[in-house]
Amino acid sequence: MKAWRFYDFGDMRLDNVPAPACRPGHVIVEPRCVQPSVTEAQLALGIRTLAYERIKRRLETEAPVQLFGHEFCARVVEVGAGVTRVRPGDRVAARAKLPCGTCALCLGGRDHLCRKGPIIGFQLPGCFAERALLPEIALVRVDDRISDSEAACLQSLSDSVAAVETAGIGIGDSVAIYGQGSMGLECLQIARNSGAGLIVAVDVREEACRVSRELGADVALNARSEDPVAAIREFTGGNGADVVFDCAGGSPAQGLAGTRSLLQAIDSVRSGGKLVGVSWFGSPMELDVDLLRERSLRFLFPDISTLAHLEHTVRLAASGRVRLSPTITHVLHGLEAVPQAFEITANKGKHQAINPAQVIP
Ligand SMILES: [Zn+2]
């Protein structure tokens, strides 16, 4: 079969490789739509972010190696012994980070905290290939009302569900969201479904502000033309929002906001309020912790998404409570288009992309 393999950072080639054989507890799938995550797109080019050292080591010791491809919709073609939740013909999506199933946390019923299990596309080959072997515990069946394109977004949506759950939004809480890329727009819609009151979205792209208004933001502020901190304080009686998400931070070289949006997010939370850090920064940064301490802020980080979160995404997308299609801006055709999808996704600002670029193989 054909599969994309990495020989080095920035060097991916479409090779002929042996097709995977099915195993107990696993299924063989044929991808129908696949997209690089922003993290994968950055790693492919050798940009420092989450898991950079791990991927560098694999390239140094194992290249050529099949990497990435955990955001997908695929059809099951074969199931291994013991598989009960999916059948051949089912369309499936996956969560990326899997529990190991054997450590004390997993055995103690806290497998969402396990960091020893594999990540699809990082330790296990993903879906930038004609076929993939995947563990059943990663998968969810996709409802007929969800398109292949939308289903490829469910992995990211499950991380957003976990992020909003971590925020513990109360009924009527005011919420501000910095960054209206795919995760920002997902957090916006899930927060709205989870009882949020006033929702203020912030971005620097007029197009993203338009989409966030369409998807339910009460106010969408363009931080290029107005001061979001002052505006959020004004909308909340001078106090700041109860809950603030930072979905904008990251390397300015890729069109992300650096640490500026995180500092603005801190200034936008009311005293005793919650700040949820969704962004990855890729390197250490300086932060004046006294800013948080002085106002008793809670700086939280999202839990890893579980199978229950992934199943909830199917409910949200199938019922239309969360709309994914307005965020899908680039769809390419043919497995050969994968490098182009990586390039667009690594430089979403330049290409005016919201969701990562998708490939229909
Ligand atoms: Zn474990």
mmCIF file of C-alpha atoms and ligand atoms in Angstrom:
data_model
loop_
_atom_site.group_PDB
_atom_site.id
_atom_site.type_symbol
_atom_site.label_atom_id
_atom_site.label_comp_id
_atom_site.label_asym_id
_atom_site.label_seq_id
_atom_site.Cartn_x
_atom_site.Cartn_y
_atom_site.Cartn_z
ATOM 1 C CA MET A 1 0.000 0.000 0.000
ATOM 2 C CA LYS A 2 0.993 3.664 -0.290
ATOM 3 C CA ALA A 3 1.897 5.570 2.868
ATOM 4 C CA TRP A 4 3.606 8.885 3.621
ATOM 5 C CA ARG A 5 6.903 8.370 5.427
ATOM 6 C CA PHE A 6 9.218 10.937 6.975
ATOM 7 C CA TYR A 7 12.949 10.749 6.244
ATOM 8 C CA ASP A 8 13.704 13.921 8.217
ATOM 9 C CA PHE A 9 11.975 17.131 9.241
ATOM 10 C CA GLY A 10 10.654 18.670 6.027
ATOM 11 C CA ASP A 11 11.285 15.489 3.991
ATOM 12 C CA MET A 12 8.175 13.350 3.456
ATOM 13 C CA ARG A 13 7.792 10.828 0.635
ATOM 14 C CA LEU A 14 4.894 8.704 -0.625
ATOM 15 C CA ASP A 15 6.334 5.171 -0.403
ATOM 16 C CA ASN A 16 5.125 1.637 -1.029
ATOM 17 C CA VAL A 17 5.077 -0.190 2.325
ATOM 18 C CA PRO A 18 3.647 -3.540 3.500
ATOM 19 C CA ALA A 19 -0.052 -3.260 4.435
ATOM 20 C CA PRO A 20 -0.662 -3.788 8.176
ATOM 21 C CA ALA A 21 -2.087 -7.137 9.368
ATOM 22 C CA CYS A 22 -5.049 -7.137 11.759
ATOM 23 C CA ARG A 23 -4.507 -8.038 15.438
ATOM 24 C CA PRO A 24 -6.767 -8.876 18.400
ATOM 25 C CA GLY A 25 -8.429 -5.753 19.811
ATOM 26 C CA HIS A 26 -7.559 -3.816 16.657
ATOM 27 C CA VAL A 27 -9.202 -2.914 13.359
ATOM 28 C CA ILE A 28 -7.978 -2.158 9.840
ATOM 29 C CA VAL A 29 -9.414 1.037 8.369
ATOM 30 C CA GLU A 30 -9.393 2.852 5.031
ATOM 31 C CA PRO A 31 -9.150 6.632 5.554
ATOM 32 C CA ARG A 32 -11.899 8.728 3.892
ATOM 33 C CA CYS A 33 -10.787 12.156 5.101
ATOM 34 C CA VAL A 34 -7.651 13.074 7.043
ATOM 35 C CA GLN A 35 -6.074 16.322 8.210
ATOM 36 C CA PRO A 36 -2.791 17.186 9.948
ATOM 37 C CA SER A 37 -3.262 18.790 13.359
ATOM 38 C CA VAL A 38 -1.513 22.142 13.783
ATOM 39 C CA THR A 39 1.008 20.425 16.064
ATOM 40 C CA GLU A 40 1.729 17.755 13.431
ATOM 41 C CA ALA A 41 2.080 20.357 10.685
ATOM 42 C CA GLN A 42 4.594 22.296 12.782
ATOM 43 C CA LEU A 43 6.528 19.145 13.763
ATOM 44 C CA ALA A 44 6.704 18.004 10.123
ATOM 45 C CA LEU A 45 8.626 21.188 9.357
ATOM 46 C CA GLY A 46 10.847 20.821 12.451
ATOM 47 C CA ILE A 47 9.232 23.698 14.346
ATOM 48 C CA ARG A 48 9.560 23.284 18.140
ATOM 49 C CA THR A 49 6.250 22.434 19.799
ATOM 50 C CA LEU A 50 4.677 19.635 21.821
ATOM 51 C CA ALA A 51 6.574 16.300 21.416
ATOM 52 C CA TYR A 52 9.373 17.843 19.302
ATOM 53 C CA GLU A 53 12.177 15.930 21.084
ATOM 54 C CA ARG A 54 10.285 12.616 20.814
ATOM 55 C CA ILE A 55 9.728 13.013 17.068
ATOM 56 C CA LYS A 56 13.337 14.161 16.535
ATOM 57 C CA ARG A 57 14.597 11.002 18.265
ATOM 58 C CA ARG A 58 12.345 8.766 16.128
ATOM 59 C CA LEU A 59 13.593 10.442 12.950
ATOM 60 C CA GLU A 60 17.221 10.041 14.057
ATOM 61 C CA THR A 61 16.879 6.354 14.975
ATOM 62 C CA GLU A 62 14.063 4.922 12.792
ATOM 63 C CA ALA A 63 13.680 6.986 9.585
ATOM 64 C CA PRO A 64 11.994 6.453 7.218
ATOM 65 C CA VAL A 65 9.005 6.329 9.569
ATOM 66 C CA GLN A 66 5.228 6.699 9.215
ATOM 67 C CA LEU A 67 4.201 9.650 11.374
ATOM 68 C CA PHE A 68 1.059 11.669 12.157
ATOM 69 C CA GLY A 69 -2.552 11.306 10.983
ATOM 70 C CA HIS A 70 -4.695 11.068 14.131
ATOM 71 C CA GLU A 71 -7.433 13.428 12.893
ATOM 72 C CA PHE A 72 -9.474 11.422 10.406
ATOM 73 C CA CYS A 73 -12.682 9.753 9.337
ATOM 74 C CA ALA A 74 -12.152 6.181 8.106
ATOM 75 C CA ARG A 75 -14.154 3.114 7.140
ATOM 76 C CA VAL A 76 -13.547 -0.153 8.973
ATOM 77 C CA VAL A 77 -12.581 -2.946 6.560
ATOM 78 C CA GLU A 78 -11.535 -5.697 9.006
ATOM 79 C CA VAL A 79 -11.863 -6.316 12.743
ATOM 80 C CA GLY A 80 -9.579 -8.412 14.960
ATOM 81 C CA ALA A 81 -10.580 -10.964 17.580
ATOM 82 C CA GLY A 82 -12.427 -9.523 20.570
ATOM 83 C CA VAL A 83 -13.566 -6.328 18.810
ATOM 84 C CA THR A 84 -17.213 -5.638 19.745
ATOM 85 C CA ARG A 85 -17.921 -1.929 19.314
ATOM 86 C CA VAL A 86 -17.335 -1.542 15.573
ATOM 87 C CA ARG A 87 -17.985 -3.687 12.482
ATOM 88 C CA PRO A 88 -16.710 -3.728 8.914
ATOM 89 C CA GLY A 89 -18.435 -0.934 6.982
ATOM 90 C CA ASP A 90 -18.733 1.416 9.987
ATOM 91 C CA ARG A 91 -17.311 4.890 9.672
ATOM 92 C CA VAL A 92 -15.107 5.777 12.647
ATOM 93 C CA ALA A 93 -13.149 8.675 14.156
ATOM 94 C CA ALA A 94 -10.586 8.442 16.964
ATOM 95 C CA ARG A 95 -9.102 10.058 20.020
ATOM 96 C CA ALA A 96 -5.328 10.429 19.798
ATOM 97 C CA LYS A 97 -3.871 9.798 23.260
ATOM 98 C CA LEU A 98 -4.569 6.335 24.584
ATOM 99 C CA PRO A 99 -4.229 4.896 28.095
ATOM 100 C CA CYS A 100 -1.669 2.105 28.587
ATOM 101 C CA GLY A 101 -4.198 -0.072 30.431
ATOM 102 C CA THR A 102 -1.639 -1.510 32.853
ATOM 103 C CA CYS A 103 -0.295 1.281 35.111
ATOM 104 C CA ALA A 104 -1.616 2.120 38.583
ATOM 105 C CA LEU A 105 -3.634 5.082 37.239
ATOM 106 C CA CYS A 106 -5.280 2.958 34.512
ATOM 107 C CA LEU A 107 -6.036 0.088 36.897
ATOM 108 C CA GLY A 108 -7.344 2.541 39.502
ATOM 109 C CA GLY A 109 -10.040 3.938 37.161
ATOM 110 C CA ARG A 110 -8.135 7.128 36.330
ATOM 111 C CA ASP A 111 -6.902 6.201 32.869
ATOM 112 C CA HIS A 112 -7.570 9.753 31.608
ATOM 113 C CA LEU A 113 -4.505 10.762 33.633
ATOM 114 C CA CYS A 114 -2.237 8.045 32.151
ATOM 115 C CA ARG A 115 0.721 9.393 30.159
ATOM 116 C CA LYS A 116 2.270 5.993 29.366
ATOM 117 C CA GLY A 117 -0.011 4.906 26.518
ATOM 118 C CA PRO A 118 0.673 5.510 22.815
ATOM 119 C CA ILE A 119 -0.479 8.460 20.718
ATOM 120 C CA ILE A 120 -1.836 7.665 17.255
ATOM 121 C CA GLY A 121 0.514 9.106 14.649
ATOM 122 C CA PHE A 122 3.347 9.548 17.160
ATOM 123 C CA GLN A 123 3.996 5.993 18.391
ATOM 124 C CA LEU A 124 1.420 4.216 16.165
ATOM 125 C CA PRO A 125 1.164 4.799 12.378
ATOM 126 C CA GLY A 126 -1.768 7.101 11.588
ATOM 127 C CA CYS A 127 -3.968 7.723 8.566
ATOM 128 C CA PHE A 128 -1.697 9.392 5.983
ATOM 129 C CA ALA A 129 -1.777 6.028 4.209
ATOM 130 C CA GLU A 130 -4.143 3.831 2.221
ATOM 131 C CA ARG A 131 -4.798 1.682 5.306
ATOM 132 C CA ALA A 132 -4.125 1.841 9.046
ATOM 133 C CA LEU A 133 -4.189 -0.570 11.991
ATOM 134 C CA LEU A 134 -5.848 1.047 15.017
ATOM 135 C CA PRO A 135 -6.758 -0.097 18.554
ATOM 136 C CA GLU A 136 -10.522 -0.422 19.091
ATOM 137 C CA ILE A 137 -10.291 1.615 22.349
ATOM 138 C CA ALA A 138 -9.367 4.676 20.249
ATOM 139 C CA LEU A 139 -12.473 4.578 18.068
ATOM 140 C CA VAL A 140 -16.006 5.888 17.992
ATOM 141 C CA ARG A 141 -18.680 5.106 15.379
ATOM 142 C CA VAL A 142 -19.686 8.148 13.349
ATOM 143 C CA ASP A 143 -23.392 8.976 13.020
ATOM 144 C CA ASP A 144 -24.799 9.080 9.438
ATOM 145 C CA ARG A 145 -25.740 12.741 9.931
ATOM 146 C CA ILE A 146 -22.029 13.680 10.173
ATOM 147 C CA SER A 147 -20.061 14.055 6.910
ATOM 148 C CA ASP A 148 -16.580 12.565 6.423
ATOM 149 C CA SER A 149 -15.137 16.091 6.527
ATOM 150 C CA GLU A 150 -16.889 16.916 9.794
ATOM 151 C CA ALA A 151 -15.935 13.546 11.307
ATOM 152 C CA ALA A 152 -12.244 14.313 10.699
ATOM 153 C CA CYS A 153 -12.703 17.223 13.151
ATOM 154 C CA LEU A 154 -14.091 15.064 15.992
ATOM 155 C CA GLN A 155 -10.665 14.351 17.541
ATOM 156 C CA SER A 156 -9.971 18.056 17.968
ATOM 157 C CA LEU A 157 -13.575 18.560 19.115
ATOM 158 C CA SER A 158 -13.085 15.927 21.841
ATOM 159 C CA ASP A 159 -10.081 17.893 23.153
ATOM 160 C CA SER A 160 -12.277 21.004 23.163
ATOM 161 C CA VAL A 161 -15.012 19.127 25.065
ATOM 162 C CA ALA A 162 -12.369 18.159 27.654
ATOM 163 C CA ALA A 163 -11.162 21.786 27.839
ATOM 164 C CA VAL A 164 -14.670 23.155 28.439
ATOM 165 C CA GLU A 165 -15.373 20.453 31.021
ATOM 166 C CA THR A 166 -12.143 21.417 32.809
ATOM 167 C CA ALA A 167 -13.409 25.027 32.908
ATOM 168 C CA GLY A 168 -16.473 23.939 34.936
ATOM 169 C CA ILE A 169 -18.680 26.695 33.495
ATOM 170 C CA GLY A 170 -21.663 27.608 35.688
ATOM 171 C CA ILE A 171 -25.071 28.564 34.283
ATOM 172 C CA GLY A 172 -24.881 32.179 33.114
ATOM 173 C CA ASP A 173 -21.099 32.535 33.546
ATOM 174 C CA SER A 174 -19.502 35.098 31.255
ATOM 175 C CA VAL A 175 -16.923 33.554 28.948
ATOM 176 C CA ALA A 176 -14.195 35.122 26.810
ATOM 177 C CA ILE A 177 -12.274 33.143 24.203
ATOM 178 C CA TYR A 178 -8.993 34.415 22.719
ATOM 179 C CA GLY A 179 -8.331 32.859 19.311
ATOM 180 C CA GLN A 180 -11.031 31.759 16.868
ATOM 181 C CA GLY A 181 -9.209 28.982 15.073
ATOM 182 C CA SER A 182 -10.827 25.575 15.070
ATOM 183 C CA MET A 183 -10.402 24.901 18.815
ATOM 184 C CA GLY A 184 -11.513 28.424 19.761
ATOM 185 C CA LEU A 185 -14.668 28.068 17.666
ATOM 186 C CA GLU A 186 -15.284 24.611 19.142
ATOM 187 C CA CYS A 187 -14.835 25.860 22.728
ATOM 188 C CA LEU A 188 -17.225 28.719 21.892
ATOM 189 C CA GLN A 189 -19.990 26.367 20.750
ATOM 190 C CA ILE A 190 -19.488 23.828 23.553
ATOM 191 C CA ALA A 191 -19.448 26.627 26.170
ATOM 192 C CA ARG A 192 -22.730 27.892 24.709
ATOM 193 C CA ASN A 193 -24.157 24.358 25.042
ATOM 194 C CA SER A 194 -22.846 24.136 28.605
ATOM 195 C CA GLY A 195 -24.761 27.065 30.080
ATOM 196 C CA ALA A 196 -22.458 30.004 29.367
ATOM 197 C CA GLY A 197 -24.048 33.455 29.576
ATOM 198 C CA LEU A 198 -22.354 36.281 27.650
ATOM 199 C CA ILE A 199 -19.729 34.933 25.231
ATOM 200 C CA VAL A 200 -17.058 37.276 23.891
ATOM 201 C CA ALA A 201 -14.742 35.984 21.149
ATOM 202 C CA VAL A 202 -11.446 37.639 20.220
ATOM 203 C CA ASP A 203 -9.369 37.239 17.060
ATOM 204 C CA VAL A 204 -7.241 39.404 14.784
ATOM 205 C CA ARG A 205 -8.853 38.197 11.527
ATOM 206 C CA GLU A 206 -12.148 39.755 10.435
ATOM 207 C CA GLU A 207 -13.133 36.496 8.696
ATOM 208 C CA ALA A 208 -12.703 34.511 11.936
ATOM 209 C CA CYS A 209 -14.757 37.118 13.837
ATOM 210 C CA ARG A 210 -17.529 36.719 11.261
ATOM 211 C CA VAL A 211 -17.561 32.924 11.694
ATOM 212 C CA SER A 212 -17.630 33.235 15.487
ATOM 213 C CA ARG A 213 -20.672 35.533 15.306
ATOM 214 C CA GLU A 214 -22.326 32.995 12.982
ATOM 215 C CA LEU A 215 -21.585 30.215 15.505
ATOM 216 C CA GLY A 216 -23.060 32.018 18.499
ATOM 217 C CA ALA A 217 -20.619 34.552 19.964
ATOM 218 C CA ASP A 218 -22.571 37.475 21.451
ATOM 219 C CA VAL A 219 -19.646 39.751 20.631
ATOM 220 C CA ALA A 220 -16.644 39.078 18.374
ATOM 221 C CA LEU A 221 -13.842 41.605 18.845
ATOM 222 C CA ASN A 222 -11.084 42.264 16.345
ATOM 223 C CA ALA A 223 -8.031 42.820 18.573
ATOM 224 C CA ARG A 224 -6.309 44.718 15.746
ATOM 225 C CA SER A 225 -8.844 47.529 15.910
ATOM 226 C CA GLU A 226 -9.984 47.477 19.551
ATOM 227 C CA ASP A 227 -8.579 46.709 22.987
ATOM 228 C CA PRO A 228 -10.106 43.346 23.979
ATOM 229 C CA VAL A 229 -9.241 43.669 27.685
ATOM 230 C CA ALA A 230 -10.988 47.026 28.011
ATOM 231 C CA ALA A 231 -13.988 45.768 26.021
ATOM 232 C CA ILE A 232 -14.360 42.547 28.060
ATOM 233 C CA ARG A 233 -14.181 44.532 31.316
ATOM 234 C CA GLU A 234 -16.813 46.941 30.001
ATOM 235 C CA PHE A 235 -19.168 44.065 29.042
ATOM 236 C CA THR A 236 -18.774 42.522 32.515
ATOM 237 C CA GLY A 237 -19.431 45.543 34.730
ATOM 238 C CA GLY A 238 -15.721 46.329 35.082
ATOM 239 C CA ASN A 239 -14.775 42.997 36.630
ATOM 240 C CA GLY A 240 -13.650 40.758 33.772
ATOM 241 C CA ALA A 241 -15.087 37.439 32.593
ATOM 242 C CA ASP A 242 -15.784 34.464 34.870
ATOM 243 C CA VAL A 243 -13.951 32.095 32.517
ATOM 244 C CA VAL A 244 -11.358 32.915 29.834
ATOM 245 C CA PHE A 245 -9.875 30.486 27.299
ATOM 246 C CA ASP A 246 -6.539 31.129 25.587
ATOM 247 C CA CYS A 247 -6.707 29.369 22.218
ATOM 248 C CA ALA A 248 -4.506 31.920 20.416
ATOM 249 C CA GLY A 249 -0.984 31.558 21.803
ATOM 250 C CA GLY A 250 1.932 29.980 19.960
ATOM 251 C CA SER A 251 4.713 30.903 17.583
ATOM 252 C CA PRO A 252 4.214 34.265 15.801
ATOM 253 C CA ALA A 253 6.200 32.773 12.858
ATOM 254 C CA GLN A 254 3.126 30.608 12.168
ATOM 255 C CA GLY A 255 0.719 33.516 12.508
ATOM 256 C CA LEU A 256 -0.103 32.762 16.175
ATOM 257 C CA ALA A 257 -0.205 35.317 18.941
ATOM 258 C CA GLY A 258 2.986 34.506 20.881
ATOM 259 C CA THR A 259 2.415 35.184 24.598
ATOM 260 C CA ARG A 260 0.552 38.450 24.057
ATOM 261 C CA SER A 261 -2.901 36.843 24.001
ATOM 262 C CA LEU A 262 -2.129 34.897 27.195
ATOM 263 C CA LEU A 263 -1.227 38.135 28.992
ATOM 264 C CA GLN A 264 -4.405 39.767 27.656
ATOM 265 C CA ALA A 265 -6.389 36.692 28.747
ATOM 266 C CA ILE A 266 -4.995 36.994 32.288
ATOM 267 C CA ASP A 267 -6.041 40.655 32.358
ATOM 268 C CA SER A 268 -9.523 39.695 31.118
ATOM 269 C CA VAL A 269 -10.421 37.280 33.964
ATOM 270 C CA ARG A 270 -12.295 38.581 36.996
ATOM 271 C CA SER A 271 -10.680 38.043 40.395
ATOM 272 C CA GLY A 272 -11.164 34.432 41.488
ATOM 273 C CA GLY A 273 -12.048 33.501 37.898
ATOM 274 C CA LYS A 274 -10.666 30.751 35.724
ATOM 275 C CA LEU A 275 -8.187 30.856 32.884
ATOM 276 C CA VAL A 276 -7.990 27.755 30.681
ATOM 277 C CA GLY A 277 -4.733 27.335 28.739
ATOM 278 C CA VAL A 278 -5.507 25.479 25.494
ATOM 279 C CA SER A 279 -2.514 26.744 23.451
ATOM 280 C CA TRP A 280 0.925 25.149 23.162
ATOM 281 C CA PHE A 281 3.879 27.541 23.179
ATOM 282 C CA GLY A 282 6.704 25.238 22.103
ATOM 283 C CA SER A 283 9.285 26.749 24.436
ATOM 284 C CA PRO A 284 9.531 28.114 27.987
ATOM 285 C CA MET A 285 8.200 31.602 28.553
ATOM 286 C CA GLU A 286 8.340 34.200 31.277
ATOM 287 C CA LEU A 287 5.160 34.846 33.224
ATOM 288 C CA ASP A 288 4.705 37.097 36.259
ATOM 289 C CA VAL A 289 2.946 34.655 38.596
ATOM 290 C CA ASP A 290 2.111 37.524 40.960
ATOM 291 C CA LEU A 291 -0.446 38.622 38.343
ATOM 292 C CA LEU A 292 -2.335 35.371 39.011
ATOM 293 C CA ARG A 293 -1.675 35.286 42.762
ATOM 294 C CA GLU A 294 -2.784 38.862 43.384
ATOM 295 C CA ARG A 295 -6.228 38.214 41.903
ATOM 296 C CA SER A 296 -6.592 34.583 43.121
ATOM 297 C CA LEU A 297 -6.871 33.325 39.532
ATOM 298 C CA ARG A 298 -7.189 29.637 38.705
ATOM 299 C CA PHE A 299 -4.929 28.772 35.752
ATOM 300 C CA LEU A 300 -6.173 25.401 34.496
ATOM 301 C CA PHE A 301 -5.061 23.020 31.757
ATOM 302 C CA PRO A 302 -7.465 20.683 29.945
ATOM 303 C CA ASP A 303 -7.659 17.006 30.776
ATOM 304 C CA ILE A 304 -6.851 14.511 28.018
ATOM 305 C CA SER A 305 -10.034 13.593 26.171
ATOM 306 C CA THR A 306 -11.589 10.239 27.009
ATOM 307 C CA LEU A 307 -13.819 7.885 25.044
ATOM 308 C CA ALA A 308 -16.809 9.538 26.776
ATOM 309 C CA HIS A 309 -15.692 12.949 25.479
ATOM 310 C CA LEU A 310 -15.310 11.496 21.962
ATOM 311 C CA GLU A 311 -18.769 9.904 22.128
ATOM 312 C CA HIS A 312 -20.173 13.276 23.234
ATOM 313 C CA THR A 313 -18.679 14.920 20.119
ATOM 314 C CA VAL A 314 -20.753 12.568 17.944
ATOM 315 C CA ARG A 315 -23.895 13.673 19.796
ATOM 316 C CA LEU A 316 -22.968 17.370 19.496
ATOM 317 C CA ALA A 317 -22.130 17.221 15.771
ATOM 318 C CA ALA A 318 -24.991 14.893 14.732
ATOM 319 C CA SER A 319 -27.614 17.037 16.474
ATOM 320 C CA GLY A 320 -26.234 20.273 15.021
ATOM 321 C CA ARG A 321 -25.538 21.655 18.501
ATOM 322 C CA VAL A 322 -21.952 22.117 17.327
ATOM 323 C CA ARG A 323 -21.419 23.098 13.675
ATOM 324 C CA LEU A 324 -18.107 22.146 12.137
ATOM 325 C CA SER A 325 -18.566 22.797 8.404
ATOM 326 C CA PRO A 326 -18.259 26.635 8.625
ATOM 327 C CA THR A 327 -14.691 26.141 9.941
ATOM 328 C CA ILE A 328 -13.583 23.840 7.089
ATOM 329 C CA THR A 329 -11.945 26.137 4.559
ATOM 330 C CA HIS A 330 -9.525 23.922 2.562
ATOM 331 C CA VAL A 331 -10.313 20.436 1.157
ATOM 332 C CA LEU A 332 -7.750 18.787 -1.159
ATOM 333 C CA HIS A 333 -8.106 15.589 -3.184
ATOM 334 C CA GLY A 334 -5.752 12.617 -3.536
ATOM 335 C CA LEU A 335 -3.170 11.173 -1.128
ATOM 336 C CA GLU A 336 -0.528 13.099 -3.149
ATOM 337 C CA ALA A 337 -1.940 16.366 -1.731
ATOM 338 C CA VAL A 338 -0.860 15.561 1.854
ATOM 339 C CA PRO A 339 2.316 17.746 1.853
ATOM 340 C CA GLN A 340 0.241 20.698 0.611
ATOM 341 C CA ALA A 341 -2.204 20.115 3.501
ATOM 342 C CA PHE A 342 0.743 20.213 5.940
ATOM 343 C CA GLU A 343 1.994 23.475 4.408
ATOM 344 C CA ILE A 344 -1.432 25.158 4.585
ATOM 345 C CA THR A 345 -2.022 23.950 8.155
ATOM 346 C CA ALA A 346 1.408 25.101 9.369
ATOM 347 C CA ASN A 347 0.708 28.558 7.899
ATOM 348 C CA LYS A 348 -3.024 28.963 8.445
ATOM 349 C CA GLY A 349 -2.725 32.745 8.791
ATOM 350 C CA LYS A 350 -1.123 33.111 5.352
ATOM 351 C CA HIS A 351 -3.735 30.834 3.715
ATOM 352 C CA GLN A 352 -6.708 32.249 5.655
ATOM 353 C CA ALA A 353 -7.507 28.722 6.851
ATOM 354 C CA ILE A 354 -9.525 28.130 10.042
ATOM 355 C CA ASN A 355 -9.621 24.335 10.350
ATOM 356 C CA PRO A 356 -6.523 22.402 9.202
ATOM 357 C CA ALA A 357 -6.505 21.607 5.451
ATOM 358 C CA GLN A 358 -8.198 18.275 4.779
ATOM 359 C CA VAL A 359 -7.311 15.552 2.285
ATOM 360 C CA ILE A 360 -9.843 13.193 0.715
ATOM 361 C CA PRO A 361 -7.534 10.311 -0.343
HETATM 362 ZN ZN ZN B 1 -1.747 3.711 32.164
#
